[in-house]
Coordinates of C-alpha atoms in Angstrom, one line a residue:
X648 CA 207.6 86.0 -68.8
X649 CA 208.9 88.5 -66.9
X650 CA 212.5 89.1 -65.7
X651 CA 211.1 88.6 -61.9
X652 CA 209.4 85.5 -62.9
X653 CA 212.6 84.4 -65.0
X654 CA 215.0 84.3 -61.8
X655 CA 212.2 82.6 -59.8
X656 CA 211.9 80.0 -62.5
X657 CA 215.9 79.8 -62.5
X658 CA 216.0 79.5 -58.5
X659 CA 213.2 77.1 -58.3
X660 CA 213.9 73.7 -56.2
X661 CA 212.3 70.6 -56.3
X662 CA 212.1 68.4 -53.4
X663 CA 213.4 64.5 -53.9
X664 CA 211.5 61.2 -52.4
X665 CA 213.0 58.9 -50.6
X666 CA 210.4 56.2 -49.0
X667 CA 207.4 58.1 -47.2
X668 CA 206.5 56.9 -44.1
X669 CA 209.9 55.5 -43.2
X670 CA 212.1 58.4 -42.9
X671 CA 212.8 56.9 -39.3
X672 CA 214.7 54.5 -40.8
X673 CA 216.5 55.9 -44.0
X674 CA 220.0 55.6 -42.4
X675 CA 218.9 52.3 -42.0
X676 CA 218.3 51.6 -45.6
X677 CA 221.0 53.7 -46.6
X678 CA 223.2 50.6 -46.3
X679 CA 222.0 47.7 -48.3
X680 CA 221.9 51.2 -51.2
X681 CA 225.6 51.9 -50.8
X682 CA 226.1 47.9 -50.7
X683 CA 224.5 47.9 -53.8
X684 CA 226.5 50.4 -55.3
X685 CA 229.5 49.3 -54.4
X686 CA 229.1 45.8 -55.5
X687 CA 227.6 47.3 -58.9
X688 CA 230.7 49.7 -59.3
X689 CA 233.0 47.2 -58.5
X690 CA 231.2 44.7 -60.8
X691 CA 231.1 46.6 -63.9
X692 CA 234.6 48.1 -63.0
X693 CA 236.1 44.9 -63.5
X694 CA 233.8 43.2 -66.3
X695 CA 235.9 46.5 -68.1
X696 CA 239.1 46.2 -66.6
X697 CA 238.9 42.3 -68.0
X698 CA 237.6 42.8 -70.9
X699 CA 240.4 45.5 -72.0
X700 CA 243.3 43.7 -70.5
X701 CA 242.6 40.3 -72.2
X702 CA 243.1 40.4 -75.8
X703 CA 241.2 37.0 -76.0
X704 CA 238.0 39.1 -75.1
X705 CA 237.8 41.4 -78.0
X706 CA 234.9 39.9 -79.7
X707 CA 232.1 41.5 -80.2
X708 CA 230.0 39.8 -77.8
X709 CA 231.9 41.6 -75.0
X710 CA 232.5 44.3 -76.6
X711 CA 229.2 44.6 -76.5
X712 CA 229.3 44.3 -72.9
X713 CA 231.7 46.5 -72.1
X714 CA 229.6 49.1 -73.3
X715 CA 226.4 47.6 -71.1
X716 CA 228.5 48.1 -68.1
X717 CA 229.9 51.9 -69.3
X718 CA 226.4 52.9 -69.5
X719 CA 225.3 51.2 -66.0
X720 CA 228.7 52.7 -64.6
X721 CA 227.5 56.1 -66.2
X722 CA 224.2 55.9 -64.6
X723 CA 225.2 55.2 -61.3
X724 CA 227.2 58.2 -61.0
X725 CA 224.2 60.6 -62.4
X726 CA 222.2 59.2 -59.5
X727 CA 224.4 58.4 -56.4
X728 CA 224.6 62.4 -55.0
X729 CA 221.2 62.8 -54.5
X730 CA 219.6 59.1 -53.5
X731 CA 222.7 58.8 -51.0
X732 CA 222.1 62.3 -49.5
X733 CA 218.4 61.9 -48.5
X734 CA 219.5 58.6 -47.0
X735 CA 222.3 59.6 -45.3
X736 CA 221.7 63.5 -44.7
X737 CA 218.2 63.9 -45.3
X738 CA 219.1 66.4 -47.9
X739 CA 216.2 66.5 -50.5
X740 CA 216.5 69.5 -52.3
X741 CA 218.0 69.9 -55.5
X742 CA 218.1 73.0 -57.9
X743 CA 216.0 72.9 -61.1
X744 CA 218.4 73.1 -63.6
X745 CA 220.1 69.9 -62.2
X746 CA 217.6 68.1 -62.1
X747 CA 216.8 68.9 -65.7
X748 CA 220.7 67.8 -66.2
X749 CA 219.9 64.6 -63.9
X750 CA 216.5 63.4 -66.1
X751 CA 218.6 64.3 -69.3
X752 CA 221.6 61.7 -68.7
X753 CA 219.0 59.3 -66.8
X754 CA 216.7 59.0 -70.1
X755 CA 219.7 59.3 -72.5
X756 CA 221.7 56.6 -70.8
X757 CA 218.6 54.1 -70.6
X758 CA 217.3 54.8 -74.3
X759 CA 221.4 53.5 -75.0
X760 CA 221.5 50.4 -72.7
X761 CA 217.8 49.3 -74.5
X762 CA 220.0 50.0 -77.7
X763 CA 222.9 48.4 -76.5
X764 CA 220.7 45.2 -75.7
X765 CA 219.5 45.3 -79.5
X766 CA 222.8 45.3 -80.5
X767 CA 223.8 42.2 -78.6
X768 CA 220.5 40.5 -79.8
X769 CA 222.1 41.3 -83.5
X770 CA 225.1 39.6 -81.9
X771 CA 223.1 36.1 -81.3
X772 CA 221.4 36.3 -84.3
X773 CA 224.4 36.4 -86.3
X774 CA 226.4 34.2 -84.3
X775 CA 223.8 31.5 -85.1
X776 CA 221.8 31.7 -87.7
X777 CA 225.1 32.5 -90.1
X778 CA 228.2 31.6 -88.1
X779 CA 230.4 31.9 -91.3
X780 CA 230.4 35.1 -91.8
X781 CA 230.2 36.3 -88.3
X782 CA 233.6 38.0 -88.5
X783 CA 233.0 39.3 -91.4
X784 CA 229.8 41.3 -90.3
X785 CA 230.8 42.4 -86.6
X786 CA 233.8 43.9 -88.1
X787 CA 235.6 46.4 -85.0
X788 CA 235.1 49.7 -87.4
X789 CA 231.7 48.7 -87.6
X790 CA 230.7 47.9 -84.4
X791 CA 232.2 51.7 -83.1
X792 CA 230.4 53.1 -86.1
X793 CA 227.0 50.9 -84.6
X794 CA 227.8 52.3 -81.4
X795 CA 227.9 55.9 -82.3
X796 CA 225.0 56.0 -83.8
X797 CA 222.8 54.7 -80.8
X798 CA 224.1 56.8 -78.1
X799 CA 223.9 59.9 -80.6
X800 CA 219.9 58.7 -81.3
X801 CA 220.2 58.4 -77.2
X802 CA 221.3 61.8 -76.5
X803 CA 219.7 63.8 -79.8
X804 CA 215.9 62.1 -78.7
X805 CA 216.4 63.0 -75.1
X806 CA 217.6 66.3 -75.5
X807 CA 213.7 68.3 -76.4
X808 CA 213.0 66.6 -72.7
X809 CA 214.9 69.9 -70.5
X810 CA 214.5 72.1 -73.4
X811 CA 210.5 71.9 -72.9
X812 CA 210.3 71.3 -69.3
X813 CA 212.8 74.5 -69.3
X814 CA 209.8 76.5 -70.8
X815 CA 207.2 75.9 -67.8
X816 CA 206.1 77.6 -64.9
X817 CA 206.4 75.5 -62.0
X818 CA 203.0 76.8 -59.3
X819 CA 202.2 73.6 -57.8
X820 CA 203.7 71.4 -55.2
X821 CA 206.8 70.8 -55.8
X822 CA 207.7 67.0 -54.5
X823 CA 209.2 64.3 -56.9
X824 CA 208.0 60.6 -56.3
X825 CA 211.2 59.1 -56.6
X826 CA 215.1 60.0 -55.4
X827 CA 216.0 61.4 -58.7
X828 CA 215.0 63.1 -61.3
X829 CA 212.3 61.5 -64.4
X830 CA 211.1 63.6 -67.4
X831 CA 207.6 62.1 -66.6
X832 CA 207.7 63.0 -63.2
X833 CA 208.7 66.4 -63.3
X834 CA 206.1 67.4 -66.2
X835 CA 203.2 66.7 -63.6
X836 CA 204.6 69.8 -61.5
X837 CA 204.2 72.0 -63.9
X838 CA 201.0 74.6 -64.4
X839 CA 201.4 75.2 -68.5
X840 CA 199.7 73.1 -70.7
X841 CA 201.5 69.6 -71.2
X842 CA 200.0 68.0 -74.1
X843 CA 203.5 68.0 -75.8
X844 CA 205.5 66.5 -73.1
X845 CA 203.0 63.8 -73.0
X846 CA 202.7 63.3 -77.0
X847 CA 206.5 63.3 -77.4
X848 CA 207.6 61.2 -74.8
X849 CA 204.6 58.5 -76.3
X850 CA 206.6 59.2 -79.7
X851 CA 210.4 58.6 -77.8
X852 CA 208.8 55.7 -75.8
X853 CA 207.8 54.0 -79.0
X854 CA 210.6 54.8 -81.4
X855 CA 213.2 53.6 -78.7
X856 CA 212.1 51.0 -76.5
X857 CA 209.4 49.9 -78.3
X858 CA 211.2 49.7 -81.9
X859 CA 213.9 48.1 -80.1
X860 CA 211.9 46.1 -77.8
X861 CA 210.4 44.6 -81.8
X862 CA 213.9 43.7 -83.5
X863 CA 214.8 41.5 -80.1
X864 CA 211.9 40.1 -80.4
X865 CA 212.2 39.8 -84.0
X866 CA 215.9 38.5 -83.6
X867 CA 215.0 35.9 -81.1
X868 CA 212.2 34.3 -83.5
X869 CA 214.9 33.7 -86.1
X870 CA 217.3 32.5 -83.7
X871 CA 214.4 29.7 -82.4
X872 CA 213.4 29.1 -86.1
X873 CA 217.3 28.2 -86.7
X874 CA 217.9 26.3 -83.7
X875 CA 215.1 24.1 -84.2
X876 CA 215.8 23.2 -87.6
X877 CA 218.8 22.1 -86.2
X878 CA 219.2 17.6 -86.0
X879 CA 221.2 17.6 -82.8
X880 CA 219.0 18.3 -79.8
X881 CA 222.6 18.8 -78.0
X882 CA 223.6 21.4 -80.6
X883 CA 220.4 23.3 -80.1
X884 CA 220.8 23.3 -76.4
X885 CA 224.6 24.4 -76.7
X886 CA 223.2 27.5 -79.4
X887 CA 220.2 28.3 -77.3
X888 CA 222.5 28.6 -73.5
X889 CA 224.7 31.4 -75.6
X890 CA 221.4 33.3 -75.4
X891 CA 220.5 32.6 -71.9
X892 CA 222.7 35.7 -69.6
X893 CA 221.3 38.4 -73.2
X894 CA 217.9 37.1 -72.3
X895 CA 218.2 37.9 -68.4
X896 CA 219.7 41.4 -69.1
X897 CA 216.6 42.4 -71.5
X898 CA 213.9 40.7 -69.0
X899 CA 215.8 42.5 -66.3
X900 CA 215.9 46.1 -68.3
X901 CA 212.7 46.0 -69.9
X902 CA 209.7 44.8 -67.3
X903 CA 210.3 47.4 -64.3
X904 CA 210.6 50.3 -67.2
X905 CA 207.2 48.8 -68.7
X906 CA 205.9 48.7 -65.2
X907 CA 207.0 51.7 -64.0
X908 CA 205.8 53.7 -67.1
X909 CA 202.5 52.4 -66.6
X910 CA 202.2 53.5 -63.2
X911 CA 202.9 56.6 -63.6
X912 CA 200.6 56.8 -66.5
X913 CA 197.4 55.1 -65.1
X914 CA 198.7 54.9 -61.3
X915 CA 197.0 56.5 -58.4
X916 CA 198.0 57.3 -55.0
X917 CA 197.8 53.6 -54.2
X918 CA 200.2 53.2 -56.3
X919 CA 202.8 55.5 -55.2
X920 CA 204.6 53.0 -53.2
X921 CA 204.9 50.3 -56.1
X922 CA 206.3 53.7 -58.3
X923 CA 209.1 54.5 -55.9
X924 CA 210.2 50.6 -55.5
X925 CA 209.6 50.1 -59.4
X926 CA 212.1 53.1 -59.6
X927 CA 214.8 52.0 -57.7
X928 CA 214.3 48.5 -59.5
X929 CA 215.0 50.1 -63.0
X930 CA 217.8 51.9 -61.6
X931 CA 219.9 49.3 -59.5
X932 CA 218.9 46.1 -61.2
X933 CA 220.7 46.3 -64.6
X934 CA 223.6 47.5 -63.1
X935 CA 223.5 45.1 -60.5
X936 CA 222.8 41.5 -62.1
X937 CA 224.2 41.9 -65.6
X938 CA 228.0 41.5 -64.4
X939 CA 226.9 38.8 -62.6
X940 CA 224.8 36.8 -64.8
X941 CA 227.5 37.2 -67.4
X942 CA 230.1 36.3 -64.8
X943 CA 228.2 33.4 -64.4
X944 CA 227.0 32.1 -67.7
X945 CA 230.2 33.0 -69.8
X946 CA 232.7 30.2 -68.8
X947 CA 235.2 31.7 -70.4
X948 CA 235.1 35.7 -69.1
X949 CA 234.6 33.9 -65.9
X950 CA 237.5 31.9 -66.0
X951 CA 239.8 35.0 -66.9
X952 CA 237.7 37.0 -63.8
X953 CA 239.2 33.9 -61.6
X954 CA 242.9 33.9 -62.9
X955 CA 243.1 37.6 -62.5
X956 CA 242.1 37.9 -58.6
X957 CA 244.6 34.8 -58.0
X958 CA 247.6 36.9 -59.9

């Protein structure tokens, strides 16, 4: 490639999506969007606040959420700049290389939420199918150690995902479908030959959400096998309503990134619509119900939620 063609590459901008055919009213929708990023901010803000300020909290299982809401608190910042400026400004451009930098913490951070969710399954499993030696197992060294590992698999699996898009010539038109920036999105501008984009993010798809996506699923048969071995139907209940906020955050993760992967793998321009909604629904929904459904369901991280507003 030549030099000329090196700073046109470099210099290239891509143009973001807000909702076509309503750009009349984006300043309009602008506000239930900065709503809900301020009540998922503020959510996850103080799920960590609590969590570190009450020494009664450091168990693993919020622990464990802690680092949910770290990696929805993350992902909110990556995306605010540029959904909030094409609803507020009507500013859709943005640079190339940033939105390379955009897709890379997008995909990273997801691929660790999904592991973070596995991890919390672990959590359940342990905590009821062998109670005794929960303590012993979700030790604090090992849990960081657990931790580490994921969001280097996050970052070290989404990292070929710039590097190869970075190699491309970009000819054709050159509009996203969504707000932000997605490795599977950006590929389809591109006039080189794609076949390894395609194959490896099959290959991350699987060894990430879809091996994850197995041990929950794996985790959760055990956890039903134990509970219904167990005599008292009020025991089971009690065992089985630990498990109900983990179940909501997975259902809530994992069906609009199913959906939204399948559009944009077998959609068509009828389907542009459902991609841009199903987008926003991957984005603000985690991020959005998980402090509250765990607000809700944990009696006792709610109870120390109420006791520190009334301080």
């Amino acid at each position: 490639m030549s030099a000329a063609n090196d700073t046109e590459f470099q210099s290239a901008v891509l143009l973001l999506t807000g909702i076509p055919g309503h750009e009349d009213i984006h300043l309009w929708l602008s506000i239930p969007f900065c709503l809900i990023y301020v009540i998922s901010i503020v959510g996850n803000s103080v799920i960590l606040f609590i969590v570190k300020t009450d020494p009664s909290l450091h168990e693993p299982m919020y622990i464990f959420l802690s680092m949910l809401a770290v990696t929805d608190f993350v992902l909110l910042i990556a995306t605010l700049p540029t959904i909030l400026s094409i609803f507020l400004f009507n500013f859709r451009e943005i640079n190339l290389n940033a939105c390379f930098a955009q897709l890379f913490f997008i995909h990273s951070l997801a691929i660790i939420e999904s592991s973070v969710l596995l991890l919390m399954a672990f959590d359940r499993f342990i905590a009821i199918c062998n109670p005794l030696r929960y303590t012993s197992i979700l030790t604090p060294v090992r849990i960081t150690k657990l931790g580490l590992v994921f969001v280097l698999r996050g970052v070290a699996v989404v990292l070929p995902f710039p590097l190869l898009l970075k190699r491309y010539r970009y000819c054709r038109a050159n509009v996203l479908s969504h707000s932000y920036c997605l490795h599977q999105d950006v590929m389809k501008l591109a006039c080189s030959d794609i076949r390894v984009n395609y194959i490896y993010g099959m290959f991350t798809a699987l060894f990430t959400y879809g091996l994850d996506s197995l041990f929950i699923v794996l985790s959760y048969v055990m956890i039903l096998k134990t509970v219904l071995s167990i005599a008292s139907r009020i025991e089971s209940l009690r065992a089985l309503n630990t498990c109900v906020s983990h179940l909501c955050a997975v259902l809530v993760f994992y069906l609009p990134n199913v959906g939204l992967a399948v559009t944009h793998r077998f959609g068509n321009s009828s389907s542009h619509l459902l991609q841009i909604l199903l987008g926003y629904v991957c984005l603000f929904a985690p991020s959005l119900m998980n402090p509250i459904v765990y607000s809700v369901k944990s009696k006792h991280l709610r109870v120390r939620i109420i006791r520190a507003f009334v301080k």
